[in-house]
PDB file of C-alpha atoms in Angstrom:
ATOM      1  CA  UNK Y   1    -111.011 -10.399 -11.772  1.00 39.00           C
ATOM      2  CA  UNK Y   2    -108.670 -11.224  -9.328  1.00 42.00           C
ATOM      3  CA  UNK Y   3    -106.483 -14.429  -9.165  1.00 45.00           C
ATOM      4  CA  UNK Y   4    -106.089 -15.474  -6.185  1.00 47.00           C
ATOM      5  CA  UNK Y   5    -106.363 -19.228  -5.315  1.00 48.00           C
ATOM      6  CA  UNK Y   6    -109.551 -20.274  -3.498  1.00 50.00           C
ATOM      7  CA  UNK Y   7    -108.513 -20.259   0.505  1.00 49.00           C
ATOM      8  CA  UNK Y   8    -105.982 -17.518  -0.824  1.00 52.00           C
ATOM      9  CA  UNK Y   9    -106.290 -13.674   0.644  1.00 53.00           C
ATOM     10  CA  UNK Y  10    -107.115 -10.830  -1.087  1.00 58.00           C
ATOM     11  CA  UNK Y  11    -109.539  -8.627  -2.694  1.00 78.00           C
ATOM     12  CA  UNK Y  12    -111.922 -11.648  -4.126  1.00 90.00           C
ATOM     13  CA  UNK Y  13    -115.823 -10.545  -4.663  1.00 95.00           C
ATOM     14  CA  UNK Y  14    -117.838 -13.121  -3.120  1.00 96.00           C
ATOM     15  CA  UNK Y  15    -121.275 -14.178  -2.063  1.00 96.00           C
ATOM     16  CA  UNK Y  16    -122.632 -15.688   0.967  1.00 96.00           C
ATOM     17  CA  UNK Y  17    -125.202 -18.308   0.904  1.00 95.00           C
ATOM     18  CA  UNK Y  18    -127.751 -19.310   3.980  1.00 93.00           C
ATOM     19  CA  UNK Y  19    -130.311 -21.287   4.424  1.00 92.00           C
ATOM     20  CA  UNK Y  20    -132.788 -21.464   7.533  1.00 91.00           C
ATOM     21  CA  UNK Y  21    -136.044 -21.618   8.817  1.00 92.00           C
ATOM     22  CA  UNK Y  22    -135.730 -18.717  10.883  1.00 92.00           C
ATOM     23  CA  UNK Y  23    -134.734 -15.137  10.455  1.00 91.00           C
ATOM     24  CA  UNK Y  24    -132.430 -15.327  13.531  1.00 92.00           C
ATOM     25  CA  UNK Y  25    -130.582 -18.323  12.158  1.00 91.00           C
ATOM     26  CA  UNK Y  26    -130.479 -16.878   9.075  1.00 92.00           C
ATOM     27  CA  UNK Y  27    -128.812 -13.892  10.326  1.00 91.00           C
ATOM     28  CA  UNK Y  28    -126.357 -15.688  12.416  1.00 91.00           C
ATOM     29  CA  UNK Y  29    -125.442 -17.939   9.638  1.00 91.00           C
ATOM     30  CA  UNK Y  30    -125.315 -14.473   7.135  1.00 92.00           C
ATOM     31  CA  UNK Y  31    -122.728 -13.082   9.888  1.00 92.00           C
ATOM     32  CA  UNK Y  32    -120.520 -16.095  10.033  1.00 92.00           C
ATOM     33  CA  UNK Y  33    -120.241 -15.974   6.632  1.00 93.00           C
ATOM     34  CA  UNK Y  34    -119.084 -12.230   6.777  1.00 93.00           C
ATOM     35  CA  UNK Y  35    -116.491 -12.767   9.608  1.00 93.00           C
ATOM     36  CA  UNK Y  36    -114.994 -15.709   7.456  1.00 92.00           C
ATOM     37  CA  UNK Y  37    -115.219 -13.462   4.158  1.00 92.00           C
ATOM     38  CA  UNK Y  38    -113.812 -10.642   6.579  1.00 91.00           C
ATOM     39  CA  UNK Y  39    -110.700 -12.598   7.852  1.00 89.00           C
ATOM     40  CA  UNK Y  40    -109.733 -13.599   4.430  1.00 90.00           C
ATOM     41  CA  UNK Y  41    -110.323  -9.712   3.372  1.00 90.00           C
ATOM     42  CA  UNK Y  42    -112.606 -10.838   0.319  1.00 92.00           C
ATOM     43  CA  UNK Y  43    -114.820  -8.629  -0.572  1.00 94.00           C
ATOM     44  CA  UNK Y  44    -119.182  -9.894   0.276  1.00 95.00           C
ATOM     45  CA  UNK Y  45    -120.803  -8.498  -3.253  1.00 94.00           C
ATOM     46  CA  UNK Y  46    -123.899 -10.113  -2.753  1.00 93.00           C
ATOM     47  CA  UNK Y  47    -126.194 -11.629   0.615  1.00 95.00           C
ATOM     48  CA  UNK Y  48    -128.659 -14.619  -0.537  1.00 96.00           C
ATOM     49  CA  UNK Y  49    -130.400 -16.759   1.916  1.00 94.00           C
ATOM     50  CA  UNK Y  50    -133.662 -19.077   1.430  1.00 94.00           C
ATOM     51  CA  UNK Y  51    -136.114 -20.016   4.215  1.00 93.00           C
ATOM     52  CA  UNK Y  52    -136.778 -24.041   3.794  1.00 91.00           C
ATOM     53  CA  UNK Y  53    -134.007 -26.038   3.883  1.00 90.00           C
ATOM     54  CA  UNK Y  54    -136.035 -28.638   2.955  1.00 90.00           C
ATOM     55  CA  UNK Y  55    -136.251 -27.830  -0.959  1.00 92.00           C
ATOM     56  CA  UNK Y  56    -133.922 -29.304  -3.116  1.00 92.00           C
ATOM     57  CA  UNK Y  57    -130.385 -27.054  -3.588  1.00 92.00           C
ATOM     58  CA  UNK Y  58    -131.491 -26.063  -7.373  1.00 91.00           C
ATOM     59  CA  UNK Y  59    -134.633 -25.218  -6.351  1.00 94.00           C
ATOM     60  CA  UNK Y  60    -133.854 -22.722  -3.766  1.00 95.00           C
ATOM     61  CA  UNK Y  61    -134.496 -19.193  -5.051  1.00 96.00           C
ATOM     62  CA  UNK Y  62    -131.145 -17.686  -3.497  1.00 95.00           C
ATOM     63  CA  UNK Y  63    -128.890 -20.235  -4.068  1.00 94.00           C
ATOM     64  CA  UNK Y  64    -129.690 -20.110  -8.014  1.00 95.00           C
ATOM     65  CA  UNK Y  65    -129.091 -16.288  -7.512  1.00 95.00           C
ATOM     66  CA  UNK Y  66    -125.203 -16.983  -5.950  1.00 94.00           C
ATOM     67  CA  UNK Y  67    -124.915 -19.394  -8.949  1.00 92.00           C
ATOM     68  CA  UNK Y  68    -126.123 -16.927 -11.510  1.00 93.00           C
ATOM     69  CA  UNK Y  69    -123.987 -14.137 -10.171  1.00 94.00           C
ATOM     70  CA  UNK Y  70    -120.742 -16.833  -9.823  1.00 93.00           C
ATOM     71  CA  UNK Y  71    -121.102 -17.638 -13.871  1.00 91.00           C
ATOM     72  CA  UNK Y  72    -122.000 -13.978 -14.882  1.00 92.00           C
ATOM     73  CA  UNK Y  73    -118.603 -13.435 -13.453  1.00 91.00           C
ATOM     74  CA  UNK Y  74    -120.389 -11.142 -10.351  1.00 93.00           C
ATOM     75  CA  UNK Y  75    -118.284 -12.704  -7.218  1.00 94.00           C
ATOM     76  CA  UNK Y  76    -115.510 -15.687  -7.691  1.00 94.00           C
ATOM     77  CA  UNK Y  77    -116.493 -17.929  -4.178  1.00 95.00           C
ATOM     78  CA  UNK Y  78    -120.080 -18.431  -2.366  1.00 96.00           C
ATOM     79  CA  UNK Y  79    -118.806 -19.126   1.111  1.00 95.00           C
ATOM     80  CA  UNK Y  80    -121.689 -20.771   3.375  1.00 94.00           C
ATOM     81  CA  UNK Y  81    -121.861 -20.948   7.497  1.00 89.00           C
ATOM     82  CA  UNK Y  82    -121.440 -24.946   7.066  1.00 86.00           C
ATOM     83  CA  UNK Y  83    -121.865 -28.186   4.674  1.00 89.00           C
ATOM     84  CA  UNK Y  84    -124.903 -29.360   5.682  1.00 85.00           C
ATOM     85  CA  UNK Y  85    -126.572 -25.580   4.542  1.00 84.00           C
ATOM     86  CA  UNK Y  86    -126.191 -26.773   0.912  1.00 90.00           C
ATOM     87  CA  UNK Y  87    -125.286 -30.582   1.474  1.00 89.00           C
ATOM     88  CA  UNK Y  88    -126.549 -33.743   3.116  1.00 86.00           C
ATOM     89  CA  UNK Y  89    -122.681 -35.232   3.608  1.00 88.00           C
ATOM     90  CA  UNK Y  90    -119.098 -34.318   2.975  1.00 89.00           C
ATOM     91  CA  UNK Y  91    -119.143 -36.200  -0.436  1.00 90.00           C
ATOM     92  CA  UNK Y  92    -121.992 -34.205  -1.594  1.00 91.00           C
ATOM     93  CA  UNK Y  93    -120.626 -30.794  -0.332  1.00 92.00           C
ATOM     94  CA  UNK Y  94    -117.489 -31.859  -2.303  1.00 92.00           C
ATOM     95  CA  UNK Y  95    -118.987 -32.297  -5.788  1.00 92.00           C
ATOM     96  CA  UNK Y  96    -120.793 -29.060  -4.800  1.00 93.00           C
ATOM     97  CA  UNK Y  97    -117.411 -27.761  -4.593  1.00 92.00           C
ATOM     98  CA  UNK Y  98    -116.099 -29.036  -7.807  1.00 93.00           C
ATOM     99  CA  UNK Y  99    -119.447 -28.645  -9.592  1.00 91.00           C
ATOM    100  CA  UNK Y 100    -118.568 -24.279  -8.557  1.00 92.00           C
ATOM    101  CA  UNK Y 101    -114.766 -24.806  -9.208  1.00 92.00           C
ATOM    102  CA  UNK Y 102    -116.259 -25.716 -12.987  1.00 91.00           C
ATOM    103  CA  UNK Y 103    -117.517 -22.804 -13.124  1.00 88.00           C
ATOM    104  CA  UNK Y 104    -114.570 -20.861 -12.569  1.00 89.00           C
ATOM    105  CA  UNK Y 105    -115.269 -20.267  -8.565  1.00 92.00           C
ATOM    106  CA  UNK Y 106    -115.364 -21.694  -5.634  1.00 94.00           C
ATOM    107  CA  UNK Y 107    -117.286 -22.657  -2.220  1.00 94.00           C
ATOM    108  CA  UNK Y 108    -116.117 -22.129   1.135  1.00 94.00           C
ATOM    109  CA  UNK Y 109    -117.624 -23.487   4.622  1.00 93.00           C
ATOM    110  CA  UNK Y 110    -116.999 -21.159   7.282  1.00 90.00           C
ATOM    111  CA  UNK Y 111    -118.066 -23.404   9.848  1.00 78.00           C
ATOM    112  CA  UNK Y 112    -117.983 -21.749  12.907  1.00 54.00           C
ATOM    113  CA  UNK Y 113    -116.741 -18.582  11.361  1.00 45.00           C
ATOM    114  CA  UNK Y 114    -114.026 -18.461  14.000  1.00 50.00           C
ATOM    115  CA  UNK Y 115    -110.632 -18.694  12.708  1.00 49.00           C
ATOM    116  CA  UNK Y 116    -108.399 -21.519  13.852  1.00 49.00           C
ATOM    117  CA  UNK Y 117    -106.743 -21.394  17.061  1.00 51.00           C
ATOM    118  CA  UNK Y 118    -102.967 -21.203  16.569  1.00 54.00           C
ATOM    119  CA  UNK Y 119    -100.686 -22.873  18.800  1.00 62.00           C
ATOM    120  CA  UNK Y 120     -98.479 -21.624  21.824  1.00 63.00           C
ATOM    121  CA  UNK Y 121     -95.633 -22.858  19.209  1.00 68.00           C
ATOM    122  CA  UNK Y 122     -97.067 -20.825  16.182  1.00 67.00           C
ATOM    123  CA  UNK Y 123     -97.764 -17.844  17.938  1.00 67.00           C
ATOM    124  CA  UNK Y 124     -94.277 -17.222  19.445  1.00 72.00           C
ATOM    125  CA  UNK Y 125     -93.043 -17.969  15.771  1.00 74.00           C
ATOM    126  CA  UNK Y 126     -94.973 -15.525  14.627  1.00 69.00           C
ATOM    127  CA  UNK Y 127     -93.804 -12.670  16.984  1.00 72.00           C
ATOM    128  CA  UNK Y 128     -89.992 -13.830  16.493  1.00 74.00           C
ATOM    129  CA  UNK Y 129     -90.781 -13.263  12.869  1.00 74.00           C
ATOM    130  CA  UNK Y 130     -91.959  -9.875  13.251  1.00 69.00           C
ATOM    131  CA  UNK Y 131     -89.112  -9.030  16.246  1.00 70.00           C
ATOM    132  CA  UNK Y 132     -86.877 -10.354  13.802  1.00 71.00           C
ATOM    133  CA  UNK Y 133     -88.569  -7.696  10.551  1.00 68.00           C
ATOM    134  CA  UNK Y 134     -88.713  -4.708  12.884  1.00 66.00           C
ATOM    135  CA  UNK Y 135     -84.989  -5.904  14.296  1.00 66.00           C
ATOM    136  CA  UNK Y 136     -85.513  -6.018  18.001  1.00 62.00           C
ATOM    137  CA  UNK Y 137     -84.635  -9.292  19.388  1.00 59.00           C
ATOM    138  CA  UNK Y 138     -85.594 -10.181  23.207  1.00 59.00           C
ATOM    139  CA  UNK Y 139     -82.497 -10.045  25.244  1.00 57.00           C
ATOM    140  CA  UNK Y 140     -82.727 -14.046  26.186  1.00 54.00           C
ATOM    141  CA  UNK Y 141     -82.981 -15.179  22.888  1.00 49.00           C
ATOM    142  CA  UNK Y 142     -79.825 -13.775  21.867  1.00 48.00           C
ATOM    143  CA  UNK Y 143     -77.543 -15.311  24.186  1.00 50.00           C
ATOM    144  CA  UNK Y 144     -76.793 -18.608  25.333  1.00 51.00           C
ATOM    145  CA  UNK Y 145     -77.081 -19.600  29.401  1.00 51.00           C
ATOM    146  CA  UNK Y 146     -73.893 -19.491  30.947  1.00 54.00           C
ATOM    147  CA  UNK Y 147     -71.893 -18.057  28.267  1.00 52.00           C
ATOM    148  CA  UNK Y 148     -70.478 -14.492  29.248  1.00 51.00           C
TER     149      UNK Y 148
END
């Protein structure tokens, strides 16, 4: 198995979890899930998603399927589309976290599935990082004004 951290990158097998009433929103939710999973190039082992949100987390067919593949050592994460797919409140979705972590994995909330915006700030550090590794620096960053 792999070691990365939880939130690291790399090659981690993982599941993802959704729960819905609908086949569309399960699908949506499924693909969130895979565009987080994507971005963080871990590797989606296993799809499980349940249809009534309403049952009770351990009683939900697919989610005892992630669970059973996380402690037969199958994936290392279950990442979900949001908290409130597998949680009532941040508290709860937290113990859910630590109840995983137990179990040697971990559980990730794509939210949105949309990575975070970066700043104007962060983004021009990250191309003067890269000029900088490929050695081309922009002609008015090398220089001061008015010095000749």
């Amino acid at each position: 198995m792999p070691n990365n951290p939880p939130g690291g990158f790399g090659h981690v097998p993982v599941a993802v979890y959704s729960c819905a009433t609908t086949s569309t929103a399960v699908g949506e939710s499924e693909e969130r899930g895979r565009y987080y999973a994507d971005a963080r190039h871990w590797h989606v082992t296993g799809v499980w998603s349940d249809p009534d949100p309403a049952l009770p987390l351990a009683d939900r067919p697919g989610w005892q399927a992630a669970t059973a593949a996380l402690s037969a050592g199958m994936i290392r994460g279950v990442v979900v589309s949001g908290p409130t797919r597998v949680a009532a409140d941040a508290a709860q979705f937290a113990a859910l976290g630590v109840l995983l972590r137990d179990r040697g994995g971990f559980l990730a909330a794509a939210l949105n599935g949309i990575p975070a915006r970066r700043t104007s700030g962060q983004a021009r550090r990250r191309r003067d990082i890269a000029d900088a590794a490929s050695g081309c620096f922009p002609q008015s960053d090398t220089h001061e004004e008015g010095a000749s």
